Amino acid sequence: MSYISKIDLSTAPQEVRAAVDNHLAQGYQLTNEKLTLLHNVTAFHTLEESSYELDRELQRLIGKRAADFYEYAISLQNDCLVCSAYFSRLLIEYGRAIARDPKHVPEDLMRLMQQTFTEEQLVVITTM
């Protein structure tokens, strides 16, 4: 249950729309958390920009792969739905399934993959 509403981008002030446009232009997505933070642009910038900056610094120090594993471990332990979605349990489940038996991926898992990824993405993911 959410106690604070998400910002309505269609009626949001120009400052909020500019922050959203900039965020999306950098390749990031809007989540429910971000749409709530946007009630205050300073709060949005403080959390979003500093978290991405800290992630880049961690990657610089220990490497992207190690940083991703570390952050994924944290998201699993604290049951962070947004975080674990970012690290995509689905991809991990799919990778494990095709490593076990590439000719017998469970149908429900394959349906989820098809709902999440394009056919081109599935080809590249599977080929890897």
Backbone as JSON Lines, residues from 0, in Angstrom:
{"i":0,"aa":"M","n":[0.85,-1.17,0.0],"ca":[0.0,0.0,0.0],"c":[0.9,1.24,0.0]}
{"i":1,"aa":"S","n":[0.58,2.17,-0.87],"ca":[1.35,3.4,-0.97],"c":[0.66,4.48,-0.16]}
{"i":2,"aa":"Y","n":[1.43,5.18,0.65],"ca":[0.89,6.26,1.46],"c":[1.03,7.62,0.78]}
{"i":3,"aa":"I","n":[1.91,7.68,-0.2],"ca":[2.12,8.92,-0.94],"c":[1.83,8.62,-2.41]}
{"i":4,"aa":"S","n":[1.06,9.48,-3.01],"ca":[0.67,9.25,-4.41],"c":[1.84,9.45,-5.36]}
{"i":5,"aa":"K","n":[1.7,8.87,-6.53],"ca":[2.67,9.1,-7.59],"c":[2.32,10.42,-8.25]}
{"i":6,"aa":"I","n":[3.34,11.1,-8.72],"ca":[3.12,12.37,-9.41],"c":[2.43,12.09,-10.75]}
{"i":7,"aa":"D","n":[1.51,12.93,-11.13],"ca":[0.85,12.81,-12.42],"c":[1.63,13.67,-13.41]}
{"i":8,"aa":"L","n":[2.34,13.02,-14.3],"ca":[3.21,13.75,-15.22],"c":[2.44,14.66,-16.17]}
{"i":9,"aa":"S","n":[1.18,14.35,-16.43],"ca":[0.41,15.18,-17.34],"c":[0.07,16.54,-16.73]}
{"i":10,"aa":"T","n":[0.06,16.62,-15.41],"ca":[-0.24,17.89,-14.74],"c":[0.94,18.41,-13.91]}
{"i":11,"aa":"A","n":[2.07,17.75,-14.02],"ca":[3.24,18.11,-13.21],"c":[3.82,19.44,-13.66]}
{"i":12,"aa":"P","n":[4.43,20.16,-12.72],"ca":[5.09,21.43,-13.07],"c":[6.24,21.19,-14.05]}
{"i":13,"aa":"Q","n":[6.63,22.23,-14.76],"ca":[7.69,22.15,-15.75],"c":[8.98,21.61,-15.14]}
{"i":14,"aa":"E","n":[9.31,22.0,-13.92],"ca":[10.54,21.54,-13.26],"c":[10.55,20.01,-13.14]}
{"i":15,"aa":"V","n":[9.41,19.44,-12.83],"ca":[9.29,17.98,-12.7],"c":[9.42,17.33,-14.07]}
{"i":16,"aa":"R","n":[8.73,17.87,-15.06],"ca":[8.8,17.3,-16.41],"c":[10.22,17.38,-16.96]}
{"i":17,"aa":"A","n":[10.93,18.46,-16.66],"ca":[12.32,18.6,-17.12],"c":[13.2,17.55,-16.44]}
{"i":18,"aa":"A","n":[12.98,17.32,-15.16],"ca":[13.76,16.3,-14.44],"c":[13.5,14.92,-15.02]}
{"i":19,"aa":"V","n":[12.26,14.64,-15.34],"ca":[11.89,13.35,-15.93],"c":[12.52,13.2,-17.31]}
{"i":20,"aa":"D","n":[12.4,14.24,-18.14],"ca":[12.97,14.18,-19.49],"c":[14.47,13.92,-19.43]}
{"i":21,"aa":"N","n":[15.16,14.59,-18.52],"ca":[16.6,14.41,-18.37],"c":[16.93,13.0,-17.9]}
{"i":22,"aa":"H","n":[16.16,12.5,-16.97],"ca":[16.36,11.15,-16.42],"c":[16.18,10.1,-17.52]}
{"i":23,"aa":"L","n":[15.13,10.24,-18.29],"ca":[14.85,9.29,-19.37],"c":[15.89,9.39,-20.48]}
{"i":24,"aa":"A","n":[16.36,10.6,-20.76],"ca":[17.37,10.8,-21.8],"c":[18.68,10.12,-21.44]}
{"i":25,"aa":"Q","n":[18.93,9.93,-20.15],"ca":[20.14,9.24,-19.7],"c":[19.98,7.72,-19.75]}
{"i":26,"aa":"G","n":[18.81,7.26,-20.16],"ca":[18.58,5.83,-20.31],"c":[17.97,5.16,-19.09]}
{"i":27,"aa":"Y","n":[17.59,5.95,-18.1],"ca":[16.98,5.38,-16.9],"c":[15.47,5.27,-17.08]}
{"i":28,"aa":"Q","n":[14.83,4.46,-16.25],"ca":[13.39,4.28,-16.31],"c":[12.73,4.93,-15.11]}
{"i":29,"aa":"L","n":[11.44,5.18,-15.23],"ca":[10.67,5.71,-14.11],"c":[10.0,4.55,-13.38]}
{"i":30,"aa":"T","n":[10.22,4.48,-12.09],"ca":[9.57,3.47,-11.26],"c":[8.54,4.18,-10.39]}
{"i":31,"aa":"N","n":[7.73,3.42,-9.69],"ca":[6.77,4.01,-8.76],"c":[7.49,4.83,-7.69]}
{"i":32,"aa":"E","n":[8.63,4.33,-7.23],"ca":[9.41,5.06,-6.23],"c":[9.83,6.42,-6.77]}
{"i":33,"aa":"K","n":[10.3,6.45,-8.0],"ca":[10.74,7.71,-8.59],"c":[9.57,8.66,-8.8]}
{"i":34,"aa":"L","n":[8.43,8.12,-9.2],"ca":[7.26,8.97,-9.41],"c":[6.76,9.55,-8.09]}
{"i":35,"aa":"T","n":[7.03,8.9,-6.99],"ca":[6.71,9.45,-5.67],"c":[7.73,10.5,-5.27]}
{"i":36,"aa":"L","n":[9.0,10.2,-5.49],"ca":[10.06,11.17,-5.17],"c":[9.88,12.49,-5.92]}
{"i":37,"aa":"L","n":[9.29,12.43,-7.08],"ca":[9.15,13.63,-7.92],"c":[8.2,14.67,-7.35]}
{"i":38,"aa":"H","n":[7.57,14.37,-6.22],"ca":[6.81,15.43,-5.53],"c":[7.77,16.54,-5.1]}
{"i":39,"aa":"N","n":[9.05,16.19,-5.0],"ca":[10.08,17.18,-4.69],"c":[11.29,16.87,-5.55]}
{"i":40,"aa":"V","n":[11.6,17.77,-6.47],"ca":[12.68,17.53,-7.42],"c":[14.03,17.4,-6.72]}
{"i":41,"aa":"T","n":[14.25,18.15,-5.66],"ca":[15.5,18.05,-4.91],"c":[15.66,16.66,-4.31]}
{"i":42,"aa":"A","n":[14.6,16.12,-3.74],"ca":[14.65,14.76,-3.18],"c":[14.93,13.75,-4.28]}
{"i":43,"aa":"F","n":[14.28,13.93,-5.42],"ca":[14.49,13.04,-6.56],"c":[15.95,13.07,-7.0]}
{"i":44,"aa":"H","n":[16.48,14.27,-7.22],"ca":[17.87,14.4,-7.66],"c":[18.85,13.85,-6.63]}
{"i":45,"aa":"T","n":[18.6,14.15,-5.37],"ca":[19.51,13.71,-4.31],"c":[19.62,12.19,-4.28]}
{"i":46,"aa":"L","n":[18.51,11.51,-4.29],"ca":[18.55,10.05,-4.23],"c":[19.01,9.44,-5.54]}
{"i":47,"aa":"E","n":[18.44,9.87,-6.64],"ca":[18.76,9.26,-7.92],"c":[20.18,9.53,-8.38]}
{"i":48,"aa":"E","n":[20.57,10.77,-8.41],"ca":[21.9,11.09,-8.92],"c":[23.0,10.53,-8.02]}
{"i":49,"aa":"S","n":[22.81,10.63,-6.72],"ca":[23.86,10.12,-5.84],"c":[23.95,8.6,-5.88]}
{"i":50,"aa":"S","n":[22.83,7.91,-6.06],"ca":[22.9,6.45,-6.1],"c":[23.59,5.98,-7.38]}
{"i":51,"aa":"Y","n":[23.32,6.63,-8.5],"ca":[23.99,6.26,-9.75],"c":[25.47,6.62,-9.68]}
{"i":52,"aa":"E","n":[25.77,7.76,-9.09],"ca":[27.17,8.17,-8.95],"c":[27.94,7.2,-8.06]}
{"i":53,"aa":"L","n":[27.32,6.78,-6.96],"ca":[27.96,5.82,-6.06],"c":[28.16,4.48,-6.76]}
{"i":54,"aa":"D","n":[27.19,4.06,-7.56],"ca":[27.32,2.81,-8.31],"c":[28.49,2.9,-9.29]}
{"i":55,"aa":"R","n":[28.63,4.01,-9.98],"ca":[29.76,4.18,-10.91],"c":[31.09,4.13,-10.16]}
{"i":56,"aa":"E","n":[31.13,4.72,-8.98],"ca":[32.36,4.72,-8.17],"c":[32.69,3.3,-7.7]}
{"i":57,"aa":"L","n":[31.68,2.56,-7.27],"ca":[31.89,1.18,-6.86],"c":[32.42,0.35,-8.03]}
{"i":58,"aa":"Q","n":[31.82,0.53,-9.2],"ca":[32.28,-0.18,-10.39],"c":[33.73,0.18,-10.73]}
{"i":59,"aa":"R","n":[34.08,1.44,-10.57],"ca":[35.46,1.87,-10.84],"c":[36.43,1.16,-9.91]}
{"i":60,"aa":"L","n":[36.03,0.99,-8.67],"ca":[36.94,0.41,-7.68],"c":[37.03,-1.11,-7.74]}
{"i":61,"aa":"I","n":[35.9,-1.78,-7.99],"ca":[35.92,-3.25,-7.93],"c":[35.49,-3.91,-9.24]}
{"i":62,"aa":"G","n":[35.07,-3.13,-10.22],"ca":[34.62,-3.68,-11.5],"c":[33.12,-3.83,-11.55]}
{"i":63,"aa":"K","n":[32.56,-3.75,-12.77],"ca":[31.11,-3.79,-12.94],"c":[30.52,-5.12,-12.48]}
{"i":64,"aa":"R","n":[31.13,-6.21,-12.87],"ca":[30.57,-7.51,-12.53],"c":[30.53,-7.72,-11.01]}
{"i":65,"aa":"A","n":[31.61,-7.41,-10.33],"ca":[31.65,-7.55,-8.87],"c":[30.62,-6.63,-8.22]}
{"i":66,"aa":"A","n":[30.51,-5.41,-8.72],"ca":[29.54,-4.46,-8.16],"c":[28.12,-4.97,-8.36]}
{"i":67,"aa":"D","n":[27.83,-5.5,-9.55],"ca":[26.49,-6.03,-9.81],"c":[26.17,-7.21,-8.9]}
{"i":68,"aa":"F","n":[27.12,-8.11,-8.73],"ca":[26.89,-9.25,-7.81],"c":[26.67,-8.77,-6.38]}
{"i":69,"aa":"Y","n":[27.46,-7.82,-5.95],"ca":[27.33,-7.28,-4.59],"c":[25.95,-6.64,-4.4]}
{"i":70,"aa":"E","n":[25.55,-5.81,-5.34],"ca":[24.26,-5.13,-5.24],"c":[23.1,-6.12,-5.34]}
{"i":71,"aa":"Y","n":[23.27,-7.14,-6.16],"ca":[22.24,-8.17,-6.27],"c":[22.09,-8.93,-4.96]}
{"i":72,"aa":"A","n":[23.21,-9.26,-4.33],"ca":[23.16,-9.97,-3.04],"c":[22.4,-9.15,-2.0]}
{"i":73,"aa":"I","n":[22.63,-7.86,-1.99],"ca":[21.92,-6.99,-1.05],"c":[20.43,-6.99,-1.37]}
{"i":74,"aa":"S","n":[20.08,-6.86,-2.65],"ca":[18.67,-6.8,-3.02],"c":[17.94,-8.11,-2.69]}
{"i":75,"aa":"L","n":[18.62,-9.23,-2.83],"ca":[18.0,-10.51,-2.47],"c":[17.78,-10.6,-0.97]}
{"i":76,"aa":"Q","n":[18.77,-10.2,-0.21],"ca":[18.68,-10.32,1.24],"c":[17.6,-9.42,1.82]}
{"i":77,"aa":"N","n":[17.46,-8.21,1.29],"ca":[16.46,-7.31,1.88],"c":[15.12,-7.35,1.14]}
{"i":78,"aa":"D","n":[14.96,-8.32,0.23],"ca":[13.7,-8.51,-0.5],"c":[13.22,-7.24,-1.2]}
{"i":79,"aa":"C","n":[14.15,-6.49,-1.73],"ca":[13.82,-5.26,-2.44],"c":[13.26,-5.63,-3.81]}
{"i":80,"aa":"L","n":[11.97,-5.45,-4.0],"ca":[11.32,-5.83,-5.25],"c":[11.89,-5.04,-6.42]}
{"i":81,"aa":"V","n":[12.03,-3.73,-6.25],"ca":[12.58,-2.9,-7.32],"c":[14.01,-3.31,-7.64]}
{"i":82,"aa":"C","n":[14.82,-3.52,-6.6],"ca":[16.22,-3.89,-6.81],"c":[16.34,-5.24,-7.48]}
{"i":83,"aa":"S","n":[15.61,-6.23,-6.98],"ca":[15.75,-7.56,-7.56],"c":[15.19,-7.6,-8.97]}
{"i":84,"aa":"A","n":[14.19,-6.75,-9.26],"ca":[13.71,-6.66,-10.64],"c":[14.8,-6.09,-11.52]}
{"i":85,"aa":"Y","n":[15.54,-5.12,-10.98],"ca":[16.64,-4.54,-11.74],"c":[17.67,-5.62,-12.08]}
{"i":86,"aa":"F","n":[18.0,-6.44,-11.14],"ca":[19.0,-7.48,-11.38],"c":[18.38,-8.69,-12.05]}
{"i":87,"aa":"S","n":[17.09,-8.66,-12.22],"ca":[16.33,-9.61,-13.01],"c":[16.54,-11.07,-12.65]}
{"i":88,"aa":"R","n":[15.83,-11.47,-11.63],"ca":[15.82,-12.89,-11.26],"c":[15.44,-13.75,-12.45]}
{"i":89,"aa":"L","n":[14.6,-13.18,-13.31],"ca":[14.15,-13.91,-14.49],"c":[15.33,-14.34,-15.35]}
{"i":90,"aa":"L","n":[16.27,-13.45,-15.58],"ca":[17.43,-13.79,-16.4],"c":[18.29,-14.86,-15.71]}
{"i":91,"aa":"I","n":[18.4,-14.77,-14.41],"ca":[19.19,-15.76,-13.68],"c":[18.5,-17.12,-13.77]}
{"i":92,"aa":"E","n":[17.18,-17.14,-13.58],"ca":[16.45,-18.4,-13.69],"c":[16.59,-18.98,-15.09]}
{"i":93,"aa":"Y","n":[16.48,-18.12,-16.09],"ca":[16.59,-18.6,-17.48],"c":[18.0,-19.12,-17.75]}
{"i":94,"aa":"G","n":[19.0,-18.39,-17.31],"ca":[20.38,-18.84,-17.51],"c":[20.63,-20.19,-16.86]}
{"i":95,"aa":"R","n":[20.12,-20.37,-15.66],"ca":[20.29,-21.65,-14.98],"c":[19.55,-22.77,-15.71]}
{"i":96,"aa":"A","n":[18.35,-22.44,-16.22],"ca":[17.54,-23.45,-16.91],"c":[18.22,-23.9,-18.2]}
{"i":97,"aa":"I","n":[18.74,-22.96,-18.98],"ca":[19.36,-23.39,-20.24],"c":[20.71,-24.06,-20.01]}
{"i":98,"aa":"A","n":[21.36,-23.73,-18.9],"ca":[22.62,-24.41,-18.58],"c":[22.34,-25.85,-18.14]}
{"i":99,"aa":"R","n":[21.22,-26.07,-17.46],"ca":[20.84,-27.42,-17.03],"c":[20.45,-28.28,-18.22]}
{"i":100,"aa":"D","n":[19.55,-27.74,-19.06],"ca":[19.06,-28.52,-20.2],"c":[18.43,-27.55,-21.2]}
{"i":101,"aa":"P","n":[19.2,-27.1,-22.18],"ca":[18.7,-26.08,-23.11],"c":[17.5,-26.51,-23.95]}
{"i":102,"aa":"K","n":[17.25,-27.79,-24.03],"ca":[16.11,-28.27,-24.83],"c":[14.84,-28.42,-24.0]}
{"i":103,"aa":"H","n":[14.92,-28.2,-22.7],"ca":[13.76,-28.38,-21.84],"c":[13.62,-27.24,-20.83]}
{"i":104,"aa":"V","n":[13.52,-26.02,-21.33],"ca":[13.26,-24.86,-20.46],"c":[11.79,-24.92,-20.06]}
{"i":105,"aa":"P","n":[11.48,-24.78,-18.77],"ca":[10.08,-24.84,-18.34],"c":[9.21,-23.84,-19.11]}
{"i":106,"aa":"E","n":[8.03,-24.28,-19.5],"ca":[7.14,-23.45,-20.32],"c":[6.76,-22.14,-19.65]}
{"i":107,"aa":"D","n":[6.49,-22.18,-18.34],"ca":[6.1,-20.95,-17.66],"c":[7.25,-19.93,-17.65]}
{"i":108,"aa":"L","n":[8.46,-20.42,-17.51],"ca":[9.64,-19.54,-17.56],"c":[9.8,-18.96,-18.96]}
{"i":109,"aa":"M","n":[9.61,-19.79,-19.97],"ca":[9.74,-19.32,-21.35],"c":[8.67,-18.28,-21.68]}
{"i":110,"aa":"R","n":[7.46,-18.48,-21.18],"ca":[6.38,-17.49,-21.4],"c":[6.76,-16.15,-20.78]}
{"i":111,"aa":"L","n":[7.31,-16.17,-19.57],"ca":[7.75,-14.93,-18.93],"c":[8.85,-14.25,-19.73]}
{"i":112,"aa":"M","n":[9.78,-15.03,-20.23],"ca":[10.85,-14.47,-21.05],"c":[10.27,-13.81,-22.3]}
{"i":113,"aa":"Q","n":[9.29,-14.46,-22.94],"ca":[8.68,-13.92,-24.15],"c":[7.87,-12.66,-23.86]}
{"i":114,"aa":"Q","n":[7.31,-12.56,-22.67],"ca":[6.57,-11.35,-22.29],"c":[7.5,-10.19,-21.97]}
{"i":115,"aa":"T","n":[8.73,-10.51,-21.58],"ca":[9.68,-9.5,-21.12],"c":[10.62,-9.03,-22.23]}
{"i":116,"aa":"F","n":[11.01,-9.92,-23.11],"ca":[12.03,-9.62,-24.1],"c":[11.5,-9.81,-25.52]}
{"i":117,"aa":"T","n":[12.07,-9.06,-26.46],"ca":[11.74,-9.23,-27.87],"c":[12.39,-10.52,-28.37]}
{"i":118,"aa":"E","n":[11.98,-10.96,-29.56],"ca":[12.6,-12.16,-30.12],"c":[14.08,-11.93,-30.38]}
{"i":119,"aa":"E","n":[14.43,-10.75,-30.84],"ca":[15.86,-10.46,-31.05],"c":[16.63,-10.56,-29.74]}
{"i":120,"aa":"Q","n":[16.08,-9.99,-28.67],"ca":[16.76,-10.08,-27.38],"c":[16.87,-11.51,-26.91]}
{"i":121,"aa":"L","n":[15.81,-12.29,-27.11],"ca":[15.85,-13.7,-26.72],"c":[16.94,-14.48,-27.47]}
{"i":122,"aa":"V","n":[17.1,-14.17,-28.74],"ca":[18.13,-14.84,-29.52],"c":[19.51,-14.54,-28.93]}
{"i":123,"aa":"V","n":[19.77,-13.28,-28.64],"ca":[21.09,-12.89,-28.12],"c":[21.29,-13.47,-26.72]}
{"i":124,"aa":"I","n":[20.28,-13.37,-25.87],"ca":[20.38,-13.9,-24.5],"c":[20.65,-15.4,-24.55]}
{"i":125,"aa":"T","n":[19.9,-16.11,-25.38],"ca":[20.05,-17.56,-25.46],"c":[21.39,-17.95,-26.08]}
{"i":126,"aa":"T","n":[21.8,-17.24,-27.11],"ca":[23.08,-17.53,-27.74],"c":[24.23,-17.35,-26.77]}
{"i":127,"aa":"M","n":[24.15,-16.34,-25.93],"ca":[25.21,-16.11,-24.95],"c":[25.36,-17.33,-24.06]}
